[in-house]
PDB file of C-alpha atoms in Angstrom:
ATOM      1  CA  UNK A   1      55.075  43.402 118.949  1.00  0.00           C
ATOM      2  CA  UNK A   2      54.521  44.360 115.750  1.00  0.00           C
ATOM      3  CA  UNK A   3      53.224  47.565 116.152  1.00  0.00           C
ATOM      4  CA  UNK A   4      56.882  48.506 118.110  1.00  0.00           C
ATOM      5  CA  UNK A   5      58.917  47.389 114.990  1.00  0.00           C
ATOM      6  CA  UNK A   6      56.345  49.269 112.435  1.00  0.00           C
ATOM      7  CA  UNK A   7      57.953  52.939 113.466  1.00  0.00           C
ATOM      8  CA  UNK A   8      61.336  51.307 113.272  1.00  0.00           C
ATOM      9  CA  UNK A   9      61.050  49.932 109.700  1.00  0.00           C
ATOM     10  CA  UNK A  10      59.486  53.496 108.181  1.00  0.00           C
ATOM     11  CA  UNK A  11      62.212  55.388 109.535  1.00  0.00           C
ATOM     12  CA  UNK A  12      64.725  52.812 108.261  1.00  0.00           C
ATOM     13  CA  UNK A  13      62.803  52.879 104.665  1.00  0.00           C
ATOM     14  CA  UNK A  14      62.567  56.666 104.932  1.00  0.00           C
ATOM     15  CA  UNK A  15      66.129  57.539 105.658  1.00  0.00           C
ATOM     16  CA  UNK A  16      66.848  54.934 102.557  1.00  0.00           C
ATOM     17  CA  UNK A  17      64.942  56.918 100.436  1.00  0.00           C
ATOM     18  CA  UNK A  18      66.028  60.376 101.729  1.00  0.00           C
ATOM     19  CA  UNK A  19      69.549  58.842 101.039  1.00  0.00           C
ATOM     20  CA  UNK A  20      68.986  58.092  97.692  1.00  0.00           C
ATOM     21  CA  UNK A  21      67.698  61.366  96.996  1.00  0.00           C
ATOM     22  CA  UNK A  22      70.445  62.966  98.243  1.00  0.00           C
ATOM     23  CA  UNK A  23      73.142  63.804  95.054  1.00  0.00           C
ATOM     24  CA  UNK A  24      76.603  62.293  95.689  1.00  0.00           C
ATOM     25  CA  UNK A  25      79.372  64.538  95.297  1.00  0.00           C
ATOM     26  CA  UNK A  26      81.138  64.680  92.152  1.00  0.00           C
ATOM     27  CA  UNK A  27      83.908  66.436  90.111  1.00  0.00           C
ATOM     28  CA  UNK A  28      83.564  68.754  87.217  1.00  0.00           C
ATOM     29  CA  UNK A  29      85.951  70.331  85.128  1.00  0.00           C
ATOM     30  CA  UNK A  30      85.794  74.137  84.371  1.00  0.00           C
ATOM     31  CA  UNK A  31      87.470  75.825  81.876  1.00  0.00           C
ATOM     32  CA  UNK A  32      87.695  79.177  81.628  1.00  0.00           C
ATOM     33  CA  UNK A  33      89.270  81.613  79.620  1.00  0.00           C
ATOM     34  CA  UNK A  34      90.414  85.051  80.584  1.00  0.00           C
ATOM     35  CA  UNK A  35      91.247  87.684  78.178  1.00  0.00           C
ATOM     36  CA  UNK A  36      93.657  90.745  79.113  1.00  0.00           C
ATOM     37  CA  UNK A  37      91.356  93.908  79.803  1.00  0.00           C
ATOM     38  CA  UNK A  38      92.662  97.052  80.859  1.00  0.00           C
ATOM     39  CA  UNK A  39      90.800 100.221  81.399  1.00  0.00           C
ATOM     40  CA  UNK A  40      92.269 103.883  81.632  1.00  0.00           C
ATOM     41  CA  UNK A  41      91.768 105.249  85.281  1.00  0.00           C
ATOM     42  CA  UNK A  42      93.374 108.324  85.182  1.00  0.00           C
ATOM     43  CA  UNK A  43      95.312 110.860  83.730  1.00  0.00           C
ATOM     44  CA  UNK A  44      97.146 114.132  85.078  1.00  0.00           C
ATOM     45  CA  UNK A  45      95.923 117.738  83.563  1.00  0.00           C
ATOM     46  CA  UNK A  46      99.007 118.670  80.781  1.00  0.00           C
ATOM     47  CA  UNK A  47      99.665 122.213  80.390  1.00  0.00           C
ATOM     48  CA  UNK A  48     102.658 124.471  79.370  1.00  0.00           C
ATOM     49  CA  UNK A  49     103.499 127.824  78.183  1.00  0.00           C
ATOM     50  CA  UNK A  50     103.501 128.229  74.345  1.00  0.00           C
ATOM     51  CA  UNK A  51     104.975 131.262  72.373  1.00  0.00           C
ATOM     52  CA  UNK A  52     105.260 130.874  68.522  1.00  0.00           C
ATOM     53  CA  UNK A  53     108.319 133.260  68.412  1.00  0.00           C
ATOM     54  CA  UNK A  54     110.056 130.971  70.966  1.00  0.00           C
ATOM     55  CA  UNK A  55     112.397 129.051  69.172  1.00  0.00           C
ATOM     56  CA  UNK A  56     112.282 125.676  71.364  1.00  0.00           C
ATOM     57  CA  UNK A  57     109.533 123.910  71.363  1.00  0.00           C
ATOM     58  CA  UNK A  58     107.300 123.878  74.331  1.00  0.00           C
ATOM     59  CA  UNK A  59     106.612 120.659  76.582  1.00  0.00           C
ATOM     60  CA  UNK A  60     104.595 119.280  79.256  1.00  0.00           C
ATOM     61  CA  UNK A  61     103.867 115.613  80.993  1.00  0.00           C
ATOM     62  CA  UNK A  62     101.704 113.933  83.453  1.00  0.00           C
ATOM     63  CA  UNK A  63     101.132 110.383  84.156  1.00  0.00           C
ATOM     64  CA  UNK A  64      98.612 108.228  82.592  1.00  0.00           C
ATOM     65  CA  UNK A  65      97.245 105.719  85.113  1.00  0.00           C
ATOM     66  CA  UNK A  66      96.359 102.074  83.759  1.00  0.00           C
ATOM     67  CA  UNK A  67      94.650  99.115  85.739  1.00  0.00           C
ATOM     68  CA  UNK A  68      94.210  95.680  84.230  1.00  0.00           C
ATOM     69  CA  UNK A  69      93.389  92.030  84.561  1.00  0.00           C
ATOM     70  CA  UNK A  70      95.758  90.797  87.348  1.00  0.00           C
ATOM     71  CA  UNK A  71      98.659  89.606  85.155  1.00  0.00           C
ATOM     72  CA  UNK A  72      97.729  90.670  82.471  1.00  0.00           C
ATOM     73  CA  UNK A  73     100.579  92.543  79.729  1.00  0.00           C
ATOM     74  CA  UNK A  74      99.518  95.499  79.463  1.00  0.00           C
ATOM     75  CA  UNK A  75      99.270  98.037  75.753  1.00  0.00           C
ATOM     76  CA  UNK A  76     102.799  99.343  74.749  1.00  0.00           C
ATOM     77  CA  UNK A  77     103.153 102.725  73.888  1.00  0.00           C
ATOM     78  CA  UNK A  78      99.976 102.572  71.770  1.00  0.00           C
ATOM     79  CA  UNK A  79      97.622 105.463  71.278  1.00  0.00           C
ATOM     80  CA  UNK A  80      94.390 105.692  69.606  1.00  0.00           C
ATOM     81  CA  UNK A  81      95.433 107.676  66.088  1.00  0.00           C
ATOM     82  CA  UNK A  82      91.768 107.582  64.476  1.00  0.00           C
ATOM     83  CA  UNK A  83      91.617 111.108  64.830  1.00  0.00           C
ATOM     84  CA  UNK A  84      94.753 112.767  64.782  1.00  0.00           C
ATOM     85  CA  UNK A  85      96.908 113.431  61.528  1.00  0.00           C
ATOM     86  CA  UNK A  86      98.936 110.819  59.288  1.00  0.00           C
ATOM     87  CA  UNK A  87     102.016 112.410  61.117  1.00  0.00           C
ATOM     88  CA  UNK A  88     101.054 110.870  64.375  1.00  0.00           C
ATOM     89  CA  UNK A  89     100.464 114.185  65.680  1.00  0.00           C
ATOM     90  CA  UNK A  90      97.473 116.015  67.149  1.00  0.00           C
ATOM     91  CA  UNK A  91      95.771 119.459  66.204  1.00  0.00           C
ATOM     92  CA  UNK A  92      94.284 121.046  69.337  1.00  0.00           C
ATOM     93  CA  UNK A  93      91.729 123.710  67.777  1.00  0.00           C
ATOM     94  CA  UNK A  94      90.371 127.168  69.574  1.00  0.00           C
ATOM     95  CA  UNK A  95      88.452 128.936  67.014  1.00  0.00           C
ATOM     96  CA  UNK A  96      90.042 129.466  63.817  1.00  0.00           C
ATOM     97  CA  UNK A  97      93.579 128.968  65.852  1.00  0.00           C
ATOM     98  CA  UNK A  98      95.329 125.745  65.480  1.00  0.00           C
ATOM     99  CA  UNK A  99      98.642 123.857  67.808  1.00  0.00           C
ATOM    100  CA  UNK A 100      99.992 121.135  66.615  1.00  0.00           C
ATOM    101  CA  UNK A 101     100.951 118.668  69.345  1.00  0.00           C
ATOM    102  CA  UNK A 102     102.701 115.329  69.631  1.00  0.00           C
ATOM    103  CA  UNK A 103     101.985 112.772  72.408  1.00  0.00           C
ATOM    104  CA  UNK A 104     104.606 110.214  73.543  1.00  0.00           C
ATOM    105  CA  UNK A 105     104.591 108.041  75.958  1.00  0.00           C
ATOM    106  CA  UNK A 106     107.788 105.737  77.721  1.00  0.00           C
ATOM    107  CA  UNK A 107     107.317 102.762  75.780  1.00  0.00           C
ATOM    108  CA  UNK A 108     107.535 100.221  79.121  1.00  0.00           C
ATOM    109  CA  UNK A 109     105.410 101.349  81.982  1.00  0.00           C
ATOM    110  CA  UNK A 110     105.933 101.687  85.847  1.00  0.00           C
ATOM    111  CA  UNK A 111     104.000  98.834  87.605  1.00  0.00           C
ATOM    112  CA  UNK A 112     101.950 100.100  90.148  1.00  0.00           C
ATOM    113  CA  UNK A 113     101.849  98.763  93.832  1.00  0.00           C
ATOM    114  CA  UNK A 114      98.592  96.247  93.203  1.00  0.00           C
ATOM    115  CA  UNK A 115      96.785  93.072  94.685  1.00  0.00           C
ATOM    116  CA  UNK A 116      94.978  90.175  93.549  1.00  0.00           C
ATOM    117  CA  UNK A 117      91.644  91.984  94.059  1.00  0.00           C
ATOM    118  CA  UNK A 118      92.354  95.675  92.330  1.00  0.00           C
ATOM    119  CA  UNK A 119      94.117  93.450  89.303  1.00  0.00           C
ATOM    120  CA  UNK A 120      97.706  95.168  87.811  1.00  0.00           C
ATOM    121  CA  UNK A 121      98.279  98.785  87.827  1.00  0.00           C
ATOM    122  CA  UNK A 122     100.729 100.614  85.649  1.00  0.00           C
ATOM    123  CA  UNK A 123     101.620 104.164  85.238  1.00  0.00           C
ATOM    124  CA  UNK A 124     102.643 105.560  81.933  1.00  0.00           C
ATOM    125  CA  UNK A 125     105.144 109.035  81.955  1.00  0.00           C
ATOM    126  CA  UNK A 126     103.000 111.140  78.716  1.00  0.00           C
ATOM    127  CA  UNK A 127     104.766 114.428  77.775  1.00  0.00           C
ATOM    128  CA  UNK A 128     103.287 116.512  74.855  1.00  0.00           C
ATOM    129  CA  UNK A 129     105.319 118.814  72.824  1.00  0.00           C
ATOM    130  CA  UNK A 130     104.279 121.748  70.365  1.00  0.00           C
ATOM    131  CA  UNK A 131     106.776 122.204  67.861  1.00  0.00           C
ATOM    132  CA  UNK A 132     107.984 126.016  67.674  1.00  0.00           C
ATOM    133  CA  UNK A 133     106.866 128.859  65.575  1.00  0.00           C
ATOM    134  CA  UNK A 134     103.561 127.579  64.656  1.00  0.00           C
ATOM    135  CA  UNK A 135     102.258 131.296  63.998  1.00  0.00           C
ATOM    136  CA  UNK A 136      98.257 130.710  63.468  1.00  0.00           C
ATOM    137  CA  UNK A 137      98.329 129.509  67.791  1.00  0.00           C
ATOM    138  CA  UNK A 138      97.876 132.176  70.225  1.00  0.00           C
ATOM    139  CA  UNK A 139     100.178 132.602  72.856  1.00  0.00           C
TER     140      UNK A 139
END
């Protein structure tokens, strides 16, 4: 008789200690913090006809295309001016020859058809102008 209860016990005392083993469920808090990020993904070729003895300026635009961290607010009108002159403006050089340009951009941008995946796209209208009778461009 007591061999027949011996396999019954070990099982009993080895389910008891695989139970034990076994980690109980439990809660734990996560916080997270999620900064706005938004990368550049595109941008359309600009390109117009320039003749210094014109006297209108000459202009072109394109879109700039934007995609970001879903909800996130994305830059207004900003452009990086490290390089360009104190005036805002922007010298494009060939040679010795020199245009002066000016970039602007629609200060609110066109939100893009996006999902929770792809994160929030925006378009940005960008025209460039060169001012007229800057004599040292070619035409």
């Amino acid at each position: 008789m007591r061999l027949k209860t011996l396999p019954l016990l070990l099982s009993a005392a080895l389910l008891s200690v695989a139970t034990a083993a076994s980690p109980a469920p439990a809660t734990v808090a996560v916080n997270v913090s999620v900064n706005d990020t938004c990368e550049i993904t595109g941008a359309d070729l600009i390109s117009f006809d320039y003749e210094a003895a014109n006297a209108t300026a000459a202009t072109g635009s394109g879109d700039v295309l934007v995609r970001c961290n879903l909800d996130s607010s994305p830059f207004l009108g900003y452009w990086d001016d490290t390089k360009w002159n104190a005036n805002g403006s922007l010298d494009l050089l060939n040679g010795t020859k020199k245009l002066n340009i000016v970039l602007s951009t629609a200060f609110e941008p066109t939100e893009e058809e996006s999902n929770a995946e792809d994160g929030s796209r925006y378009s940005y209208a960008l025209t460039a102008t060169a001012g007229a009778h800057q004599w040292t461009a070619s035409t």
